Amino acid sequence: MAQLTVSQKDQFWRDGYLIVEQALSPIELESLRSAFSVWVDTSLSHQTDYGETLDGRARFDLDPVHNATQSGLRRVQSPEEISEAFRNVMRNARTVDICAELIGPAIRFHHGKVNSKLPGMPTEVKFHQDFTFQPMSNDDVITCLLFMDEVTEENGPLQVVPGSHKGPLFSLWHEGVFTGAVAEEVVAQHKDQIVTCTGAAGAACLMHSSLLHGSAGNLSANPRTLYLATYYSDDAIELSPNALPSRLTHELVRGEPSGRVRCTPYEMALPEVPQGTSFFAQQSVQSDTSCHA
Ligand SMILES: O=C(O)CCC(=O)C(=O)O
């Protein structure tokens, strides 16, 4: 059964993002929330990033404000590897069918993560395009940001620049330093076009990988937890190492393998392979000339 109307598809390709209500069933939503709340409790007994992913980096990323009484858990890498609930949503949520309608029929899983902004957390995501972190032979790549809490104007919602997926690709390198963020001038140029993506718990924002986006800290008393699952067209091939490799990377989640590669022309600087737990470490590096939204 078709998940999207023609007008929703047109909207996605025009704006580079689409908000979908009730993307998660109540059971799926509750299963994610309950797995995540166990991880928040466990984080209180740790002082530094912990756990291990496939490439030996930490799985659980703590914001510098983290302490024994107030968790600063801001990122869980590849939650599908350690949680049946996340694995189930990654494979079976409505959003997977929607991605197959947009960039399929055959699509593969690229990576997954939870981005959490607990109440009052200053965690900011500086403006960037995902594609310049993760170039592929074509840009039919979509991230589904699934809202595990209600996302409001106050709790650090995703901010996007509609239409920016059509180009250009903005550099994440400044003065020879990979900052993981676009230059201050780029954010200033687009600041009047920025829109926020809000919605009820269980909704999702589907975002094209070349869309310029970021988000601010959580100024409210309510958490903002997102599960991000990225999928790509079966005919796209990675051109740099996957920044978040997991046992499930490249799993075919819809359709049949095409045995083909499709290449679109573009040019960009290759990204720096992350050494820290997540891109928050890359984005905390400042070059002399860059400062970010
Ligand atoms: O968590 C957010 O607000 C945005 C996440 C994001 O941009 C990313 O992880 O690439």
mmCIF file of C-alpha atoms and ligand atoms in Angstrom:
data_model
loop_
_atom_site.group_PDB
_atom_site.id
_atom_site.type_symbol
_atom_site.label_atom_id
_atom_site.label_comp_id
_atom_site.label_asym_id
_atom_site.label_seq_id
_atom_site.Cartn_x
_atom_site.Cartn_y
_atom_site.Cartn_z
ATOM 1 C CA MET A 1 0.000 0.000 0.000
ATOM 2 C CA ALA A 2 1.363 3.426 -0.953
ATOM 3 C CA GLN A 3 2.474 5.416 2.084
ATOM 4 C CA LEU A 4 2.865 8.811 0.440
ATOM 5 C CA THR A 5 0.605 10.909 -1.759
ATOM 6 C CA VAL A 6 2.005 12.412 -4.953
ATOM 7 C CA SER A 7 1.934 15.790 -3.244
ATOM 8 C CA GLN A 8 3.998 14.499 -0.286
ATOM 9 C CA LYS A 9 6.577 13.039 -2.683
ATOM 10 C CA ASP A 10 6.748 16.336 -4.585
ATOM 11 C CA GLN A 11 7.142 18.165 -1.284
ATOM 12 C CA PHE A 12 10.061 15.927 -0.271
ATOM 13 C CA TRP A 13 11.924 16.455 -3.556
ATOM 14 C CA ARG A 14 11.176 20.208 -3.572
ATOM 15 C CA ASP A 15 12.069 20.969 0.067
ATOM 16 C CA GLY A 16 14.485 18.139 0.872
ATOM 17 C CA TYR A 17 12.489 17.057 3.929
ATOM 18 C CA LEU A 18 9.034 15.841 4.916
ATOM 19 C CA ILE A 19 7.308 15.547 8.280
ATOM 20 C CA VAL A 20 5.297 12.342 8.645
ATOM 21 C CA GLU A 21 2.760 12.022 11.469
ATOM 22 C CA GLN A 22 2.370 8.686 13.283
ATOM 23 C CA ALA A 23 5.450 7.226 11.691
ATOM 24 C CA LEU A 24 5.814 4.922 14.692
ATOM 25 C CA SER A 25 3.025 2.804 16.134
ATOM 26 C CA PRO A 26 2.349 3.338 19.861
ATOM 27 C CA ILE A 27 3.980 -0.048 20.569
ATOM 28 C CA GLU A 28 7.105 0.817 18.552
ATOM 29 C CA LEU A 29 7.360 4.196 20.250
ATOM 30 C CA GLU A 30 7.032 2.740 23.731
ATOM 31 C CA SER A 31 9.605 0.035 22.996
ATOM 32 C CA LEU A 32 12.191 2.636 21.936
ATOM 33 C CA ARG A 33 11.456 4.883 24.898
ATOM 34 C CA SER A 34 11.755 2.076 27.394
ATOM 35 C CA ALA A 35 15.106 0.835 25.963
ATOM 36 C CA PHE A 36 16.452 4.375 26.005
ATOM 37 C CA SER A 37 15.390 5.070 29.595
ATOM 38 C CA VAL A 38 17.433 2.052 30.760
ATOM 39 C CA TRP A 39 20.475 3.505 28.962
ATOM 40 C CA VAL A 40 19.962 6.897 30.636
ATOM 41 C CA ASP A 41 19.840 5.225 34.085
ATOM 42 C CA THR A 42 22.964 3.171 33.335
ATOM 43 C CA SER A 43 24.849 6.255 32.147
ATOM 44 C CA LEU A 44 24.760 7.681 35.685
ATOM 45 C CA SER A 45 27.316 5.104 36.798
ATOM 46 C CA HIS A 46 29.816 6.239 34.114
ATOM 47 C CA GLN A 47 32.021 9.304 34.077
ATOM 48 C CA THR A 48 33.345 9.067 30.545
ATOM 49 C CA ASP A 49 32.114 7.732 27.189
ATOM 50 C CA TYR A 50 31.721 3.948 27.369
ATOM 51 C CA GLY A 51 30.697 0.802 25.505
ATOM 52 C CA GLU A 52 32.201 -0.249 22.193
ATOM 53 C CA THR A 53 31.066 -0.285 18.577
ATOM 54 C CA LEU A 54 32.347 -2.314 15.639
ATOM 55 C CA ASP A 55 35.251 0.041 14.930
ATOM 56 C CA GLY A 56 36.369 0.182 18.576
ATOM 57 C CA ARG A 57 34.954 3.621 19.411
ATOM 58 C CA ALA A 58 32.657 4.230 22.396
ATOM 59 C CA ARG A 59 28.965 3.528 21.903
ATOM 60 C CA PHE A 60 27.598 5.879 24.581
ATOM 61 C CA ASP A 61 28.596 9.544 24.239
ATOM 62 C CA LEU A 62 28.318 11.849 27.287
ATOM 63 C CA ASP A 63 28.039 15.631 27.083
ATOM 64 C CA PRO A 64 30.605 17.508 29.250
ATOM 65 C CA VAL A 65 27.727 18.536 31.604
ATOM 66 C CA HIS A 66 27.161 14.858 32.551
ATOM 67 C CA ASN A 67 27.477 14.002 36.265
ATOM 68 C CA ALA A 68 26.437 11.256 38.700
ATOM 69 C CA THR A 69 23.050 12.825 39.415
ATOM 70 C CA GLN A 70 22.148 14.331 36.046
ATOM 71 C CA SER A 71 22.718 12.305 32.901
ATOM 72 C CA GLY A 72 24.253 14.039 29.906
ATOM 73 C CA LEU A 73 23.830 11.051 27.574
ATOM 74 C CA ARG A 74 23.670 12.717 24.180
ATOM 75 C CA ARG A 75 24.319 9.927 21.688
ATOM 76 C CA VAL A 76 23.958 6.149 21.444
ATOM 77 C CA GLN A 77 25.750 4.779 18.397
ATOM 78 C CA SER A 78 24.202 1.917 16.413
ATOM 79 C CA PRO A 79 21.442 1.145 18.964
ATOM 80 C CA GLU A 80 20.065 -1.541 16.568
ATOM 81 C CA GLU A 81 23.096 -3.702 17.374
ATOM 82 C CA ILE A 82 22.240 -3.914 21.064
ATOM 83 C CA SER A 83 18.448 -3.518 21.168
ATOM 84 C CA GLU A 84 15.759 -5.661 19.578
ATOM 85 C CA ALA A 85 13.358 -2.694 19.794
ATOM 86 C CA PHE A 86 15.627 -0.451 17.711
ATOM 87 C CA ARG A 87 16.459 -3.290 15.298
ATOM 88 C CA ASN A 88 12.748 -3.898 14.754
ATOM 89 C CA VAL A 89 12.026 -0.224 14.041
ATOM 90 C CA MET A 90 15.050 0.056 11.751
ATOM 91 C CA ARG A 91 13.734 -2.848 9.669
ATOM 92 C CA ASN A 92 9.966 -2.580 9.951
ATOM 93 C CA ALA A 93 8.807 0.978 10.684
ATOM 94 C CA ARG A 94 6.515 2.726 8.191
ATOM 95 C CA THR A 95 9.369 5.081 7.408
ATOM 96 C CA VAL A 96 11.317 2.236 5.766
ATOM 97 C CA ASP A 97 8.472 1.761 3.264
ATOM 98 C CA ILE A 98 8.362 5.504 2.710
ATOM 99 C CA CYS A 99 12.095 5.612 1.947
ATOM 100 C CA ALA A 100 11.611 2.711 -0.486
ATOM 101 C CA GLU A 101 8.913 4.760 -2.244
ATOM 102 C CA LEU A 102 11.228 7.748 -2.500
ATOM 103 C CA ILE A 103 14.602 6.210 -3.378
ATOM 104 C CA GLY A 104 13.860 2.502 -3.896
ATOM 105 C CA PRO A 105 12.490 0.066 -4.603
ATOM 106 C CA ALA A 106 15.696 -1.489 -3.249
ATOM 107 C CA ILE A 107 17.202 0.284 -0.237
ATOM 108 C CA ARG A 108 19.884 -0.550 2.304
ATOM 109 C CA PHE A 109 20.557 0.489 5.875
ATOM 110 C CA HIS A 110 23.478 2.894 6.261
ATOM 111 C CA HIS A 111 23.727 3.662 10.001
ATOM 112 C CA GLY A 112 21.665 4.474 13.065
ATOM 113 C CA LYS A 113 22.013 6.537 16.238
ATOM 114 C CA VAL A 114 20.051 8.126 19.041
ATOM 115 C CA ASN A 115 20.583 11.855 19.507
ATOM 116 C CA SER A 116 19.328 12.921 22.908
ATOM 117 C CA LYS A 117 18.936 16.350 24.440
ATOM 118 C CA LEU A 118 17.877 15.815 28.019
ATOM 119 C CA PRO A 119 16.160 18.788 29.713
ATOM 120 C CA GLY A 120 18.408 21.833 29.891
ATOM 121 C CA MET A 121 21.223 20.211 27.879
ATOM 122 C CA PRO A 122 23.272 22.673 25.845
ATOM 123 C CA THR A 123 24.042 20.118 23.110
ATOM 124 C CA GLU A 124 24.034 21.972 19.807
ATOM 125 C CA VAL A 125 24.389 20.500 16.331
ATOM 126 C CA LYS A 126 26.205 22.958 14.094
ATOM 127 C CA PHE A 127 24.922 23.402 10.551
ATOM 128 C CA HIS A 128 26.126 20.813 8.046
ATOM 129 C CA GLN A 129 25.024 18.512 5.232
ATOM 130 C CA ASP A 130 25.244 14.797 6.003
ATOM 131 C CA PHE A 131 26.436 14.003 2.482
ATOM 132 C CA THR A 132 29.767 15.797 3.022
ATOM 133 C CA PHE A 133 30.375 13.525 6.044
ATOM 134 C CA GLN A 134 29.423 10.489 4.004
ATOM 135 C CA PRO A 135 29.825 10.892 0.222
ATOM 136 C CA MET A 136 28.327 8.205 -2.027
ATOM 137 C CA SER A 137 28.229 7.625 -5.772
ATOM 138 C CA ASN A 138 24.779 9.266 -5.833
ATOM 139 C CA ASP A 139 22.849 11.183 -3.193
ATOM 140 C CA ASP A 140 19.703 9.075 -2.919
ATOM 141 C CA VAL A 141 20.249 8.855 0.827
ATOM 142 C CA ILE A 142 17.606 9.674 3.432
ATOM 143 C CA THR A 143 17.785 9.983 7.188
ATOM 144 C CA CYS A 144 14.596 9.295 9.120
ATOM 145 C CA LEU A 145 14.604 11.295 12.335
ATOM 146 C CA LEU A 146 12.024 9.525 14.483
ATOM 147 C CA PHE A 147 10.632 11.612 17.325
ATOM 148 C CA MET A 148 10.799 9.605 20.558
ATOM 149 C CA ASP A 149 9.487 12.673 22.457
ATOM 150 C CA GLU A 150 7.303 15.537 21.394
ATOM 151 C CA VAL A 151 9.581 17.978 19.554
ATOM 152 C CA THR A 152 8.765 21.620 20.231
ATOM 153 C CA GLU A 153 10.264 25.011 19.382
ATOM 154 C CA GLU A 154 11.924 25.021 22.814
ATOM 155 C CA ASN A 155 13.555 21.607 23.200
ATOM 156 C CA GLY A 156 16.155 21.845 20.435
ATOM 157 C CA PRO A 157 14.247 20.885 17.262
ATOM 158 C CA LEU A 158 15.902 20.088 13.955
ATOM 159 C CA GLN A 159 16.363 23.266 11.898
ATOM 160 C CA VAL A 160 16.551 22.932 8.114
ATOM 161 C CA VAL A 161 17.055 25.126 5.071
ATOM 162 C CA PRO A 162 14.350 24.015 2.594
ATOM 163 C CA GLY A 163 15.642 23.394 -0.922
ATOM 164 C CA SER A 164 19.317 23.419 0.097
ATOM 165 C CA HIS A 165 19.657 19.732 -0.924
ATOM 166 C CA LYS A 166 19.746 20.943 -4.539
ATOM 167 C CA GLY A 167 23.216 22.356 -3.926
ATOM 168 C CA PRO A 168 25.834 23.565 -3.466
ATOM 169 C CA LEU A 169 27.743 21.227 -1.143
ATOM 170 C CA PHE A 170 29.406 23.394 1.524
ATOM 171 C CA SER A 171 32.847 22.531 2.864
ATOM 172 C CA LEU A 172 33.321 21.204 6.388
ATOM 173 C CA TRP A 173 37.043 22.058 6.204
ATOM 174 C CA HIS A 174 38.265 25.478 7.346
ATOM 175 C CA GLU A 175 41.919 26.550 7.332
ATOM 176 C CA GLY A 176 42.929 22.897 6.967
ATOM 177 C CA VAL A 177 40.803 21.801 9.950
ATOM 178 C CA PHE A 178 37.823 19.439 9.594
ATOM 179 C CA THR A 179 35.245 21.157 11.829
ATOM 180 C CA GLY A 180 32.237 19.079 10.767
ATOM 181 C CA ALA A 181 30.295 22.325 10.262
ATOM 182 C CA VAL A 182 29.810 24.801 7.439
ATOM 183 C CA ALA A 183 31.329 28.292 7.693
ATOM 184 C CA GLU A 184 29.649 31.090 9.622
ATOM 185 C CA GLU A 185 29.041 32.984 6.373
ATOM 186 C CA VAL A 186 27.020 30.084 4.959
ATOM 187 C CA VAL A 187 24.741 30.005 8.015
ATOM 188 C CA ALA A 188 24.371 33.807 7.874
ATOM 189 C CA GLN A 189 23.414 33.627 4.183
ATOM 190 C CA HIS A 190 20.612 31.150 4.907
ATOM 191 C CA LYS A 191 19.416 32.342 8.288
ATOM 192 C CA ASP A 192 16.177 33.869 7.034
ATOM 193 C CA GLN A 193 15.195 30.615 5.337
ATOM 194 C CA ILE A 194 15.631 28.330 8.359
ATOM 195 C CA VAL A 195 12.524 26.420 9.474
ATOM 196 C CA THR A 196 12.114 24.186 12.515
ATOM 197 C CA CYS A 197 10.749 20.645 12.369
ATOM 198 C CA THR A 198 8.401 20.001 15.270
ATOM 199 C CA GLY A 199 5.801 17.326 15.936
ATOM 200 C CA ALA A 200 4.238 14.836 18.298
ATOM 201 C CA ALA A 201 6.111 11.854 19.718
ATOM 202 C CA GLY A 202 5.908 9.118 17.081
ATOM 203 C CA ALA A 203 6.171 11.516 14.139
ATOM 204 C CA ALA A 204 9.261 11.625 11.928
ATOM 205 C CA CYS A 205 11.170 14.004 9.724
ATOM 206 C CA LEU A 206 12.594 12.438 6.555
ATOM 207 C CA MET A 207 15.617 14.393 5.453
ATOM 208 C CA HIS A 208 17.630 14.295 2.213
ATOM 209 C CA SER A 209 21.343 13.787 2.879
ATOM 210 C CA SER A 210 22.346 17.030 1.135
ATOM 211 C CA LEU A 211 19.950 19.220 3.149
ATOM 212 C CA LEU A 212 21.630 21.941 5.230
ATOM 213 C CA HIS A 213 20.567 21.487 8.865
ATOM 214 C CA GLY A 214 21.495 21.889 12.507
ATOM 215 C CA SER A 215 19.844 22.288 15.901
ATOM 216 C CA ALA A 216 20.184 24.335 19.078
ATOM 217 C CA GLY A 217 20.427 23.291 22.731
ATOM 218 C CA ASN A 218 17.414 22.206 24.769
ATOM 219 C CA LEU A 219 16.219 25.209 26.794
ATOM 220 C CA SER A 220 13.139 23.470 28.122
ATOM 221 C CA ALA A 221 12.240 21.112 30.965
ATOM 222 C CA ASN A 222 11.312 18.371 28.475
ATOM 223 C CA PRO A 223 13.620 15.867 26.775
ATOM 224 C CA ARG A 224 14.136 15.740 23.015
ATOM 225 C CA THR A 225 15.165 12.276 21.934
ATOM 226 C CA LEU A 226 15.473 11.268 18.285
ATOM 227 C CA TYR A 227 16.257 7.929 16.696
ATOM 228 C CA LEU A 228 18.005 8.573 13.375
ATOM 229 C CA ALA A 229 18.098 5.750 10.831
ATOM 230 C CA THR A 230 19.736 6.364 7.461
ATOM 231 C CA TYR A 231 18.937 4.403 4.285
ATOM 232 C CA TYR A 232 20.384 4.592 0.791
ATOM 233 C CA SER A 233 19.465 3.439 -2.664
ATOM 234 C CA ASP A 234 20.868 0.019 -3.539
ATOM 235 C CA ASP A 235 22.671 1.562 -6.543
ATOM 236 C CA ALA A 236 24.666 4.024 -4.394
ATOM 237 C CA ILE A 237 28.123 2.996 -3.199
ATOM 238 C CA GLU A 238 30.080 4.562 -0.347
ATOM 239 C CA LEU A 239 33.066 6.670 -1.411
ATOM 240 C CA SER A 240 34.614 7.081 2.048
ATOM 241 C CA PRO A 241 34.670 4.849 5.126
ATOM 242 C CA ASN A 242 31.329 4.607 6.939
ATOM 243 C CA ALA A 243 31.611 6.910 9.986
ATOM 244 C CA LEU A 244 29.403 4.591 12.035
ATOM 245 C CA PRO A 245 29.903 1.027 10.858
ATOM 246 C CA SER A 246 27.785 -1.674 12.482
ATOM 247 C CA ARG A 247 26.933 -5.329 11.919
ATOM 248 C CA LEU A 248 23.760 -4.146 10.181
ATOM 249 C CA THR A 249 25.390 -1.658 7.796
ATOM 250 C CA HIS A 250 24.453 -2.392 4.164
ATOM 251 C CA GLU A 251 21.575 -4.694 5.137
ATOM 252 C CA LEU A 252 19.023 -4.768 2.304
ATOM 253 C CA VAL A 253 15.796 -3.680 4.012
ATOM 254 C CA ARG A 254 13.498 -3.440 0.970
ATOM 255 C CA GLY A 255 13.530 -4.739 -2.619
ATOM 256 C CA GLU A 256 15.983 -6.944 -4.509
ATOM 257 C CA PRO A 257 19.671 -6.206 -5.144
ATOM 258 C CA SER A 258 20.102 -4.462 -8.511
ATOM 259 C CA GLY A 259 23.770 -5.322 -9.032
ATOM 260 C CA ARG A 260 24.204 -1.807 -10.423
ATOM 261 C CA VAL A 261 25.981 1.394 -9.459
ATOM 262 C CA ARG A 262 24.714 4.870 -10.419
ATOM 263 C CA CYS A 263 27.049 7.857 -10.358
ATOM 264 C CA THR A 264 26.102 11.523 -10.362
ATOM 265 C CA PRO A 265 28.689 14.265 -10.941
ATOM 266 C CA TYR A 266 29.848 16.406 -8.003
ATOM 267 C CA GLU A 267 33.067 17.414 -6.353
ATOM 268 C CA MET A 268 33.944 17.871 -2.679
ATOM 269 C CA ALA A 269 36.752 17.463 -0.157
ATOM 270 C CA LEU A 270 36.811 14.022 1.437
ATOM 271 C CA PRO A 271 35.704 14.013 5.091
ATOM 272 C CA GLU A 272 37.949 13.233 8.017
ATOM 273 C CA VAL A 273 37.294 9.770 9.447
ATOM 274 C CA PRO A 274 36.089 10.340 13.045
ATOM 275 C CA GLN A 275 38.388 9.256 15.875
ATOM 276 C CA GLY A 276 36.238 10.474 18.801
ATOM 277 C CA THR A 277 32.994 8.849 19.925
ATOM 278 C CA SER A 278 30.824 10.827 17.525
ATOM 279 C CA PHE A 279 30.701 13.938 15.341
ATOM 280 C CA PHE A 280 30.139 16.034 18.469
ATOM 281 C CA ALA A 281 33.896 15.670 19.058
ATOM 282 C CA GLN A 282 34.604 16.816 15.474
ATOM 283 C CA GLN A 283 32.207 19.741 15.806
ATOM 284 C CA SER A 284 33.814 20.894 19.068
ATOM 285 C CA VAL A 285 37.039 21.608 17.154
ATOM 286 C CA GLN A 286 37.209 25.272 16.122
ATOM 287 C CA SER A 287 39.280 26.652 13.295
ATOM 288 C CA ASP A 288 40.440 30.254 13.439
ATOM 289 C CA THR A 289 37.985 31.376 10.817
ATOM 290 C CA SER A 290 34.883 29.360 11.483
ATOM 291 C CA CYS A 291 32.166 29.785 13.989
ATOM 292 C CA HIS A 292 28.820 28.160 13.652
ATOM 293 C CA ALA A 293 25.101 28.406 14.244
HETATM 294 O O1 LIG B 1 19.996 15.763 16.583
HETATM 295 C C1 LIG B 1 19.821 16.698 15.804
HETATM 296 O O2 LIG B 1 19.183 17.705 16.126
HETATM 297 C C2 LIG B 1 20.385 16.702 14.406
HETATM 298 C C3 LIG B 1 21.219 15.521 14.145
HETATM 299 C C4 LIG B 1 22.148 15.650 13.004
HETATM 300 O O3 LIG B 1 22.205 16.622 12.313
HETATM 301 C C5 LIG B 1 23.022 14.546 12.690
HETATM 302 O O4 LIG B 1 23.218 13.655 13.555
HETATM 303 O O5 LIG B 1 23.563 14.559 11.551
#
